[in-house]
Coordinates of N, CA and C in Angstrom, one line a residue:
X603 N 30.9 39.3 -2.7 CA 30.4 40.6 -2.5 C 29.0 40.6 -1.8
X604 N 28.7 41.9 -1.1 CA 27.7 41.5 -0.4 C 26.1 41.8 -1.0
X605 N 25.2 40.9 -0.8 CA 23.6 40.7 -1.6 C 23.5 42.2 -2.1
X606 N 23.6 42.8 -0.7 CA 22.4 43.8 -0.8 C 23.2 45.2 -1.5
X607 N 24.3 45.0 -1.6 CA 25.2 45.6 -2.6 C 25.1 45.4 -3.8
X608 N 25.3 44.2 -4.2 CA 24.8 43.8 -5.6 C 23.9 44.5 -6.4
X609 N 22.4 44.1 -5.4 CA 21.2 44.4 -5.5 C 21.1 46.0 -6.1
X610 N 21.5 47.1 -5.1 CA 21.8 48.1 -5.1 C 22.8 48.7 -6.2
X611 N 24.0 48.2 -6.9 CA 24.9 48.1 -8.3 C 23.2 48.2 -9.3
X612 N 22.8 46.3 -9.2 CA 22.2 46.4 -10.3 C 20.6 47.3 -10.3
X613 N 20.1 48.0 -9.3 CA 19.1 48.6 -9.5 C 19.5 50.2 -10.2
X614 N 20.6 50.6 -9.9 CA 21.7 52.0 -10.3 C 21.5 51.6 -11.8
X615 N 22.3 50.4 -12.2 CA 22.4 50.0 -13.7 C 20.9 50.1 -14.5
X616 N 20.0 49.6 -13.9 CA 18.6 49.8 -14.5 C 17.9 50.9 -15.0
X617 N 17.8 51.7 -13.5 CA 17.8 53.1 -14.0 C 18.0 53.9 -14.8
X618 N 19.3 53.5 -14.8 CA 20.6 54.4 -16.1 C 20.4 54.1 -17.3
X619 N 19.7 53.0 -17.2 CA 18.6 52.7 -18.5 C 17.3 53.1 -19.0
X620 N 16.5 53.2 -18.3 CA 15.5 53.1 -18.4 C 14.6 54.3 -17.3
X621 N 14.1 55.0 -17.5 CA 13.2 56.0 -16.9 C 12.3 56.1 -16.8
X622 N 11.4 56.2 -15.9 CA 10.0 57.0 -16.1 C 9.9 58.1 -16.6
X623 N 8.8 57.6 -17.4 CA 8.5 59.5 -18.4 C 8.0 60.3 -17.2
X624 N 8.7 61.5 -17.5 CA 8.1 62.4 -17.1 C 7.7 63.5 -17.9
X625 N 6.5 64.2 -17.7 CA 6.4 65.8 -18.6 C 5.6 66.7 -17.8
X626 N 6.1 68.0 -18.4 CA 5.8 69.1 -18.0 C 5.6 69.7 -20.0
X627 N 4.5 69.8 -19.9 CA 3.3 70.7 -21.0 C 2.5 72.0 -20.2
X628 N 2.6 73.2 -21.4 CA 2.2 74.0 -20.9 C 1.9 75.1 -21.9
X629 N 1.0 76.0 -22.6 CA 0.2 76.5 -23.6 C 0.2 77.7 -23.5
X630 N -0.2 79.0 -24.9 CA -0.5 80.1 -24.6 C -1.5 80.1 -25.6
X631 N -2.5 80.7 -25.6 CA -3.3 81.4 -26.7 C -3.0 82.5 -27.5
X632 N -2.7 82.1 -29.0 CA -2.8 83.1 -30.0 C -4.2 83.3 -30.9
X633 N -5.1 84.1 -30.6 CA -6.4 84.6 -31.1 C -6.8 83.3 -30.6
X634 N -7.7 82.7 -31.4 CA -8.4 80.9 -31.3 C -7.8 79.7 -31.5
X635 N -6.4 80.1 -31.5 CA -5.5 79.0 -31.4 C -4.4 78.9 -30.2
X636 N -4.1 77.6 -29.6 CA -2.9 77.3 -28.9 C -2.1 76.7 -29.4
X637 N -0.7 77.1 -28.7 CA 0.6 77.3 -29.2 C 1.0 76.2 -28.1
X638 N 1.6 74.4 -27.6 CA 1.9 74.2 -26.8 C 3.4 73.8 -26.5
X639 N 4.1 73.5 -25.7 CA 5.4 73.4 -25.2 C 5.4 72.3 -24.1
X640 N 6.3 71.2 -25.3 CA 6.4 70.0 -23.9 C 8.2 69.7 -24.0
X641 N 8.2 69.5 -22.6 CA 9.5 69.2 -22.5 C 9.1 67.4 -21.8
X642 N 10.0 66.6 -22.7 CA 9.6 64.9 -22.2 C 10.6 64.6 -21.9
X643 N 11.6 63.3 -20.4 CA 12.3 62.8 -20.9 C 11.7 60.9 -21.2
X644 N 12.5 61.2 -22.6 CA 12.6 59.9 -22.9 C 13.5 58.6 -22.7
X645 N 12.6 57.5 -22.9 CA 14.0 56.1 -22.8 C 14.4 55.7 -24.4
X646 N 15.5 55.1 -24.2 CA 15.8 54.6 -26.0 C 14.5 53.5 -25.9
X647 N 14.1 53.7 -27.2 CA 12.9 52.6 -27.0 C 11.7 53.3 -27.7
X648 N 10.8 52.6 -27.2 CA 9.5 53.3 -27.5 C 9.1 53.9 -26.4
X649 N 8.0 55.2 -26.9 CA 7.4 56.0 -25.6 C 6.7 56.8 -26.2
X650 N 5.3 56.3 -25.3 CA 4.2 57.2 -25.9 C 3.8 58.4 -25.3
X651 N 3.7 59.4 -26.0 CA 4.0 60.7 -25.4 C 3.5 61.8 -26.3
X652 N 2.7 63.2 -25.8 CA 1.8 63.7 -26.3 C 2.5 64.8 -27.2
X653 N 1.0 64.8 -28.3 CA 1.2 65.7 -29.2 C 2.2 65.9 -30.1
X654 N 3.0 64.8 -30.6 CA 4.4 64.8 -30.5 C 4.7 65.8 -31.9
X655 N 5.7 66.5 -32.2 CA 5.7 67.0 -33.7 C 7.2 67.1 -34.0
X656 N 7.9 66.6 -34.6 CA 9.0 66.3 -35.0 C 9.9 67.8 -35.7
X657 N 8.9 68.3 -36.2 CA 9.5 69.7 -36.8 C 9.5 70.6 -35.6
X658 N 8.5 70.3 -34.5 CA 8.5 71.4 -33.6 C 9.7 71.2 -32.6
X659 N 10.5 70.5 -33.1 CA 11.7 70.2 -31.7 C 12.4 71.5 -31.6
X660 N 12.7 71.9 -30.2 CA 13.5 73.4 -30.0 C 14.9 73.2 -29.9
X661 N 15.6 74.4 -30.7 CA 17.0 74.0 -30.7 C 17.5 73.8 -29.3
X662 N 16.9 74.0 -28.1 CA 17.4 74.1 -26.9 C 17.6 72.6 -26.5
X663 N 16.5 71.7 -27.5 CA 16.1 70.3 -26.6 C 17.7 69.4 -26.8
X664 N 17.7 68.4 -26.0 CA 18.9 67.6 -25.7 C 18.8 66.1 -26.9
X665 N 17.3 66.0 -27.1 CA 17.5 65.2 -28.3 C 16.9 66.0 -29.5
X666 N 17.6 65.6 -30.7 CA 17.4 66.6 -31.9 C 17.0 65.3 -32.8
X667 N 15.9 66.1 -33.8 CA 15.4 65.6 -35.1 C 15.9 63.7 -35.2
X668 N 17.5 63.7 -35.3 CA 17.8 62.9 -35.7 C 18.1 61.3 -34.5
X669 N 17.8 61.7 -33.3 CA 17.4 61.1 -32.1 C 16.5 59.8 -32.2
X670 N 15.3 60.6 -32.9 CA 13.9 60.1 -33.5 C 13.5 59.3 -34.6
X671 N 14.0 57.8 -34.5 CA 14.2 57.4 -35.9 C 12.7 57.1 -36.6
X672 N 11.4 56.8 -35.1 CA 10.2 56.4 -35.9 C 9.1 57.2 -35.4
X673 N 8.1 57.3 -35.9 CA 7.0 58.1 -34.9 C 5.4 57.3 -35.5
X674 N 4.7 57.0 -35.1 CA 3.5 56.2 -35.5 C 2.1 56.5 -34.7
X675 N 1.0 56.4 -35.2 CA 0.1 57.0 -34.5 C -1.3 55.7 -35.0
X676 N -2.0 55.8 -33.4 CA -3.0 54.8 -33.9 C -4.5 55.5 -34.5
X677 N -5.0 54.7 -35.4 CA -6.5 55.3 -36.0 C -7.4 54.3 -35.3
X678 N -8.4 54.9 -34.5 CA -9.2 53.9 -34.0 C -10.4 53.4 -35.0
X679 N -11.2 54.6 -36.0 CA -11.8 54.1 -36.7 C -11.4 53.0 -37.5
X680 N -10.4 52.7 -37.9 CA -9.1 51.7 -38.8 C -8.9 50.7 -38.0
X681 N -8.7 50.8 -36.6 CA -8.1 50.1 -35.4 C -6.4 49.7 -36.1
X682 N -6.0 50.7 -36.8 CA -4.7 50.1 -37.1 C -3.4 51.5 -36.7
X683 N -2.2 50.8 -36.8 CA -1.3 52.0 -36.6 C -0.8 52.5 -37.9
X684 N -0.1 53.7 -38.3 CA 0.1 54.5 -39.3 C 1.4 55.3 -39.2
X685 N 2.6 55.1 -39.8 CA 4.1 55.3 -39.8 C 3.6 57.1 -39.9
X686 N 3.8 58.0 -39.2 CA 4.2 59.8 -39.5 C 5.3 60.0 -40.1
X687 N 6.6 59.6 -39.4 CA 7.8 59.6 -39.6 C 8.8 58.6 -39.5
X688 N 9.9 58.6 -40.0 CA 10.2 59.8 -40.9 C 9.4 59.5 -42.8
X689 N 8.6 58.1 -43.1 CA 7.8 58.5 -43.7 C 6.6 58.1 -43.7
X690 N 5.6 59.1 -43.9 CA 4.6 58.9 -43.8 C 3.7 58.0 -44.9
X691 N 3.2 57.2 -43.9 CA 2.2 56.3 -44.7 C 0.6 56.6 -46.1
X692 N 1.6 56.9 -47.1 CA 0.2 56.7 -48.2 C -1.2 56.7 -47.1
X693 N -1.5 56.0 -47.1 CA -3.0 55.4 -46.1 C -3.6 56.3 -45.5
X694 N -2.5 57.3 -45.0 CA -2.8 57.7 -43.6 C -3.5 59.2 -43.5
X695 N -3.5 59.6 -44.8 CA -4.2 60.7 -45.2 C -5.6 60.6 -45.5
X696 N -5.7 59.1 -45.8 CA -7.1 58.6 -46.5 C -7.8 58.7 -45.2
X697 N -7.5 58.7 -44.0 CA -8.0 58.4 -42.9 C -9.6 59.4 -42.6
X698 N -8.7 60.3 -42.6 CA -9.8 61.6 -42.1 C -9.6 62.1 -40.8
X699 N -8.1 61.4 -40.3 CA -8.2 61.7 -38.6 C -7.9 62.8 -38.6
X700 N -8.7 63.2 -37.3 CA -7.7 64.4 -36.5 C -7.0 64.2 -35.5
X701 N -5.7 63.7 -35.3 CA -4.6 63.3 -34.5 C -4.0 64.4 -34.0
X702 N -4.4 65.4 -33.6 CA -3.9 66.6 -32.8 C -3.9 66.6 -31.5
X703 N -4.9 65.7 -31.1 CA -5.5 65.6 -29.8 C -4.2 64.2 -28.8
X704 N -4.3 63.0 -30.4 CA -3.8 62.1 -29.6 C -2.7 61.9 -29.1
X705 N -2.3 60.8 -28.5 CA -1.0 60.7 -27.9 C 0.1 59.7 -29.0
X706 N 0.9 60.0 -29.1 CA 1.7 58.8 -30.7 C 2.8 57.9 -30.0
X707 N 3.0 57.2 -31.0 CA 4.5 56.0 -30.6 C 5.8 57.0 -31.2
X708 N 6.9 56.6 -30.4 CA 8.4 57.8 -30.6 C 9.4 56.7 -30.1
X709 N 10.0 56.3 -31.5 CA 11.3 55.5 -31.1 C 12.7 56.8 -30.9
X710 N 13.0 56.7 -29.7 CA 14.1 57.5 -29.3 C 15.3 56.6 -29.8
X711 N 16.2 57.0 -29.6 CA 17.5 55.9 -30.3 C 18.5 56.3 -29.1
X712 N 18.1 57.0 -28.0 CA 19.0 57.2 -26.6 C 17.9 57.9 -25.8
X713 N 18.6 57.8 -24.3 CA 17.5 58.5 -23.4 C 18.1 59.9 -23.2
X714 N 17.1 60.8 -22.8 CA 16.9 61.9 -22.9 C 16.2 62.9 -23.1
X715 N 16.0 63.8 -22.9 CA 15.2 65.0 -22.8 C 14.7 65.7 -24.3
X716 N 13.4 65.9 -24.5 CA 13.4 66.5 -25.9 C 12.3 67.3 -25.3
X717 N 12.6 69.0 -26.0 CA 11.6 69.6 -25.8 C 10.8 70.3 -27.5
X718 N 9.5 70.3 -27.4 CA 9.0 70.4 -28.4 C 7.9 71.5 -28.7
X719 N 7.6 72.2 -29.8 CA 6.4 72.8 -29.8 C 5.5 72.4 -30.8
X720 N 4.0 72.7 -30.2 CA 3.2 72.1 -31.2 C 2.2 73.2 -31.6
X721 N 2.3 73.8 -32.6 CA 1.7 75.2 -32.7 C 0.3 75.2 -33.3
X722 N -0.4 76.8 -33.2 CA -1.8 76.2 -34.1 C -2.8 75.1 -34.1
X723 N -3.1 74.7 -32.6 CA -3.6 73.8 -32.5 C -5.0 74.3 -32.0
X724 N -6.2 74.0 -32.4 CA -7.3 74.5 -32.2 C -7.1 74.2 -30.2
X725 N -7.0 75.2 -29.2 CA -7.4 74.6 -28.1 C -7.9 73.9 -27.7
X726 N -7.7 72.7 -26.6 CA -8.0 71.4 -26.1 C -9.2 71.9 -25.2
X727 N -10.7 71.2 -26.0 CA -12.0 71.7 -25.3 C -12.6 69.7 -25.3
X728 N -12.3 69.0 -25.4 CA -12.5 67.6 -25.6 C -12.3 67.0 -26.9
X729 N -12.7 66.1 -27.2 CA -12.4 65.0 -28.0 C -13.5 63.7 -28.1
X730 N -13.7 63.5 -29.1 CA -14.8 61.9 -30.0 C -13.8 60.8 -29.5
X731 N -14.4 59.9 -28.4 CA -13.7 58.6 -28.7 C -14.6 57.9 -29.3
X732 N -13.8 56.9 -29.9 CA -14.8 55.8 -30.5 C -14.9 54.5 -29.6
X733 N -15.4 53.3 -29.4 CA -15.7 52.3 -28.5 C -14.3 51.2 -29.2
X734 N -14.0 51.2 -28.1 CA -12.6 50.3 -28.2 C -11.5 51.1 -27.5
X735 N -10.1 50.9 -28.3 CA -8.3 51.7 -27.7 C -9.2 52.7 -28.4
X736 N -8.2 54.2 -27.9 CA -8.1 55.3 -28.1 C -6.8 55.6 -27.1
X737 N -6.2 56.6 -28.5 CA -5.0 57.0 -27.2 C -4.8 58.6 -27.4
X738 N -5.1 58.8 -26.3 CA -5.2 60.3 -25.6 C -3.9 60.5 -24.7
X739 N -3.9 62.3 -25.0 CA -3.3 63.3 -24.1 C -3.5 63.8 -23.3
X740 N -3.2 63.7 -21.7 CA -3.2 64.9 -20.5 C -3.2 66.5 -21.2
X741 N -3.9 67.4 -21.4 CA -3.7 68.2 -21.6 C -3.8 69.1 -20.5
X742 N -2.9 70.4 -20.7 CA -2.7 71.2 -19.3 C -4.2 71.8 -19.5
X743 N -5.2 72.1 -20.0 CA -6.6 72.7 -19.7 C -7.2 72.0 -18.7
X744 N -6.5 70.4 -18.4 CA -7.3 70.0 -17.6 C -6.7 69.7 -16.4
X745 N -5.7 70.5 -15.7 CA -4.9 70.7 -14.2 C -6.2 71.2 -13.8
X746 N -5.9 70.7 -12.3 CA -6.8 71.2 -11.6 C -8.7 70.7 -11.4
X747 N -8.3 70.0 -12.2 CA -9.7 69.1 -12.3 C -9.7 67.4 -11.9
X748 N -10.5 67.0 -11.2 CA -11.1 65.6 -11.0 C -11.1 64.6 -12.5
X749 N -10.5 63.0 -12.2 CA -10.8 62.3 -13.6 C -12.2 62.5 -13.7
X750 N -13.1 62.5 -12.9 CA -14.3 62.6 -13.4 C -14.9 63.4 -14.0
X751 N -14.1 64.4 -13.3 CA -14.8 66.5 -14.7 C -14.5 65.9 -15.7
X752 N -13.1 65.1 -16.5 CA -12.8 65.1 -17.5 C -13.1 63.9 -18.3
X753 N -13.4 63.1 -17.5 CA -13.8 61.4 -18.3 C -15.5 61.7 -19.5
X754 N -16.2 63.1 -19.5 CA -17.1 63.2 -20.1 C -17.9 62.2 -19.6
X755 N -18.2 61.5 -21.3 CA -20.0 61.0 -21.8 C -19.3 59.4 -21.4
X756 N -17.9 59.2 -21.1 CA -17.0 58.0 -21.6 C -17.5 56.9 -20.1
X757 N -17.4 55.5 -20.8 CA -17.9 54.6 -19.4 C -16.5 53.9 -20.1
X758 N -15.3 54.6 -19.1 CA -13.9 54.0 -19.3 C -13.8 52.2 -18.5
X759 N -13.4 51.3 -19.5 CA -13.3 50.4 -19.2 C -12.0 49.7 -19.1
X760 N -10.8 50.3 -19.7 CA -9.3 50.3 -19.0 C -8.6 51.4 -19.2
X761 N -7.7 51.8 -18.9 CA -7.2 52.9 -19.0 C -5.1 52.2 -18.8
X762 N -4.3 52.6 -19.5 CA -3.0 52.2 -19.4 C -1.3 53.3 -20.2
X763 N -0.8 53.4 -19.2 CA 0.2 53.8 -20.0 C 1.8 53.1 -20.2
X764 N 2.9 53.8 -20.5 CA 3.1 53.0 -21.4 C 5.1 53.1 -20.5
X765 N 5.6 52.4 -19.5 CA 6.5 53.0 -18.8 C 8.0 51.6 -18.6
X766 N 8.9 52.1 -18.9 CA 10.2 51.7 -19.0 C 9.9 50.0 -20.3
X767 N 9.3 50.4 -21.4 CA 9.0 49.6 -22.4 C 8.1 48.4 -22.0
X768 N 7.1 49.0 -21.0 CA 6.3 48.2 -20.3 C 5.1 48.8 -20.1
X769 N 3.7 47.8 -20.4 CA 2.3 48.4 -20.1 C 1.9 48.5 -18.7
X770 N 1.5 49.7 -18.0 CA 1.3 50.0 -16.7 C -0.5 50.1 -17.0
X771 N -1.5 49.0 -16.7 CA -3.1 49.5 -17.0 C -3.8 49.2 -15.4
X772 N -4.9 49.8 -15.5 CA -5.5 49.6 -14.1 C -7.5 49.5 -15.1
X773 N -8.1 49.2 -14.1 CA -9.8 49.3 -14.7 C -10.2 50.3 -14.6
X774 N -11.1 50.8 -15.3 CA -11.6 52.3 -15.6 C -12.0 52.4 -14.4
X775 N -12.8 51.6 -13.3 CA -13.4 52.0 -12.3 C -12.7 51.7 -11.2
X776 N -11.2 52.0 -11.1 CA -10.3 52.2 -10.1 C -9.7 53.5 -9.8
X777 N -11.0 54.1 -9.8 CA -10.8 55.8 -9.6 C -10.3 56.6 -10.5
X778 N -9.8 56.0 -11.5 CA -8.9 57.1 -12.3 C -7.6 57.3 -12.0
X779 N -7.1 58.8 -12.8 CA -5.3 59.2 -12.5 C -5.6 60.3 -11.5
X780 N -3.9 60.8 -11.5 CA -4.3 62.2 -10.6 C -3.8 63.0 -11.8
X781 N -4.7 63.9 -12.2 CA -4.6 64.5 -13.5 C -3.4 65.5 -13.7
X782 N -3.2 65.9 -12.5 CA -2.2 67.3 -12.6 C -1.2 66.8 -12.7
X783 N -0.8 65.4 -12.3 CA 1.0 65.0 -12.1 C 1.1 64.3 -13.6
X784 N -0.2 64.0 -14.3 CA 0.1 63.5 -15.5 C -0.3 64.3 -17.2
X785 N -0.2 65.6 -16.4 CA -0.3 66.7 -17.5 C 0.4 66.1 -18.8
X786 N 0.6 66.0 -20.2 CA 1.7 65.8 -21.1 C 2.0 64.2 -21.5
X787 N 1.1 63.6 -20.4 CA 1.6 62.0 -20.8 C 0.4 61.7 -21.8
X788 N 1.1 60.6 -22.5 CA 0.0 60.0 -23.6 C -0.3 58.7 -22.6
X789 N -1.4 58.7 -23.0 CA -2.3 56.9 -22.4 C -2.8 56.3 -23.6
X790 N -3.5 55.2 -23.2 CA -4.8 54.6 -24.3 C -6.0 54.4 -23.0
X791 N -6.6 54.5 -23.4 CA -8.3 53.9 -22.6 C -9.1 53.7 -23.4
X792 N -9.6 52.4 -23.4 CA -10.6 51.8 -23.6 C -11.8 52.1 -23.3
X793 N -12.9 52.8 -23.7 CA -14.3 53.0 -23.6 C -15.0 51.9 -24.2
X794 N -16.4 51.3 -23.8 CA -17.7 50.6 -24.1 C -17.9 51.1 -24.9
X795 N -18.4 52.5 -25.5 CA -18.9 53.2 -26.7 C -18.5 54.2 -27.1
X796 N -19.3 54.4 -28.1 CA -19.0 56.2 -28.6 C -18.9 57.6 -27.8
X797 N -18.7 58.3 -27.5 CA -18.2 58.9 -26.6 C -17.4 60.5 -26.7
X798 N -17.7 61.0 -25.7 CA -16.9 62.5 -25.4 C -16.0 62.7 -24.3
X799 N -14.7 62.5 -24.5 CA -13.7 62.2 -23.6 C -13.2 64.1 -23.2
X800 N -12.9 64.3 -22.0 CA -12.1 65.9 -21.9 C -13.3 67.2 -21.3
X801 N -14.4 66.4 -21.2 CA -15.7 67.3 -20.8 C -16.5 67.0 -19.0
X802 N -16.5 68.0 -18.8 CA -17.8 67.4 -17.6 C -19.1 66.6 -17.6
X803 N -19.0 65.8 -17.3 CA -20.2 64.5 -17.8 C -22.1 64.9 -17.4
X804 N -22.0 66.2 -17.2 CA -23.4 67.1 -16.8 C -24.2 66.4 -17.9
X805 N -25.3 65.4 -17.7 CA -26.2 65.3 -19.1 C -27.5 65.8 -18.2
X806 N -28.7 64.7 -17.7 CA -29.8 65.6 -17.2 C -30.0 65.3 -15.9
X807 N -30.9 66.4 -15.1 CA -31.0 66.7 -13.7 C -31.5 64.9 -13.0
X808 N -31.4 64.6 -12.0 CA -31.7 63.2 -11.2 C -33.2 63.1 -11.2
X809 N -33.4 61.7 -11.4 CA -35.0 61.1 -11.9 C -36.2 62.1 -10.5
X810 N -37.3 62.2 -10.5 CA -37.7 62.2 -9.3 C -38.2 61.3 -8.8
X811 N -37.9 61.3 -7.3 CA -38.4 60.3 -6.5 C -39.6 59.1 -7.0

C-alpha cells in the first residue's frame, strides 16, 4: 500500500480519537450575578476545562452526568489536587477556596460534546494568584482584550494547556494567547508571586526623567 496513504488512514484514525478542545462560553447578568453557558468538546481522557459543574449539564448536551466519571480541582494554597466528583474530598472544604474562577480536571469516559451551565456566579472582574501553578479560565469578559490588559499585577513565568492528553506550555514572555479564540479554555500559569490575574496592570504613572 502506498506511504502516503497509510500515513493519511493513520492520521484519520488519530483524530477520531483524540481532539482539540474547543469552547465557546458565553454569560448573561442576573442583578450582580452571572449565569454562564459553555458548550466543550471533549476527548475520553482527561481535559481541563472551565468552570466545570456537573449538575449544571443541559439536557440538550451530547454527554450526560454519567459520561463524567471524575472531576478534580487544584488548591494552590495546598499545592495539592482535591476529588469534586463524583465524591467529594473531606479536605476539600477545609480549604477555604474559591474555585469558581478556576479551570478543573474532567475524566470524560468518550469524546464528545457537553454543554453546561454555571449559575450565580459572582461576575468575572479578576482573581488572587498565588506564586507558583494556578489554573485559570478564559473568561468571555475578557474577548476583545490584549494578554497584557488581562495578565494584571502577574509577572507570568509559564503559561500551559492541556490538548489531546498532552501538555501544550510556552514562557510567559512569549507574548501570551490570543484571548478571544481561547474564551472557555482552562490553563495553568505559573506566576513569580502573589498577584492579580484578569485586571489591567495600570499601577503608577512613569518615573521622571
Amino acid at each position: 500500500m502506498n506511504s502516503k496513504l497509510v500515513l493519511s488512514i493513520s492520521l484519520v484514525i488519530l483524530i477520531g480519537f483524540t481532539l482539540f478542545v474547543s469552547a465557546n462560553m458565553s454569560y448573561t447578568r442576573s442583578g450582580s450575578k452571572a449565569n454562564y453557558f459553555t458548550e466543550l468538546t471533549l476527548n475520553k481522557g482527561w481535559n481541563l476545562i472551565s468552570a466545570f459543574n456537573v449538575a449544571g449539564i443541559a439536557d440538550a448536551s451530547e454527554l450526560k452526568k454519567q459520561d463524567i466519571s471524575s472531576v478534580w480541582v487544584y488548591v494552590p494554597q495546598s499545592k495539592k489536587y482535591y476529588q469534586i466528583y463524583p465524591n467529594l474530598d473531606p479536605e476539600f472544604s477545609k480549604q477555604g477556596f474559591d474555585y469558581q474562577y478556576s479551570s478543573f480536571w474532567v475524566y470524560s469516559n468518550k469524546v464528545g460534546t457537553v454543554k453546561y451551565y454555571s449559575s450565580e456566579m459572582s461576575p468575572f472582574a479578576g482573581m488572587p494568584l498565588l506564586s507558583g501553578w494556578n489554573f485559570i479560565t478564559i473568561f468571555p469578559e475578557m474577548k476583545g482584550k490584549r494578554f497584557n490588559d488581562i495578565k494584571g499585577t502577574c509577572t507570568i513565568l509559564k503559561m500551559c494547556d492541556f490538548q489531546r492528553q498532552n501538555w501544550d506550555c510556552a514562557d510567559g514572555g512569549a507574548g501570551g494567547i490570543d484571548v478571544d479564540s481561547n474564551v472557555g479554555i482552562g490553563m495553568i500559569i505559573k506566576v513569580s508571586e502573589n498577584c492579580q490575574f484578569g485586571a489591567s496592570s495600570i499601577t503608577t504613572p512613569p518615573a521622571i526623567p
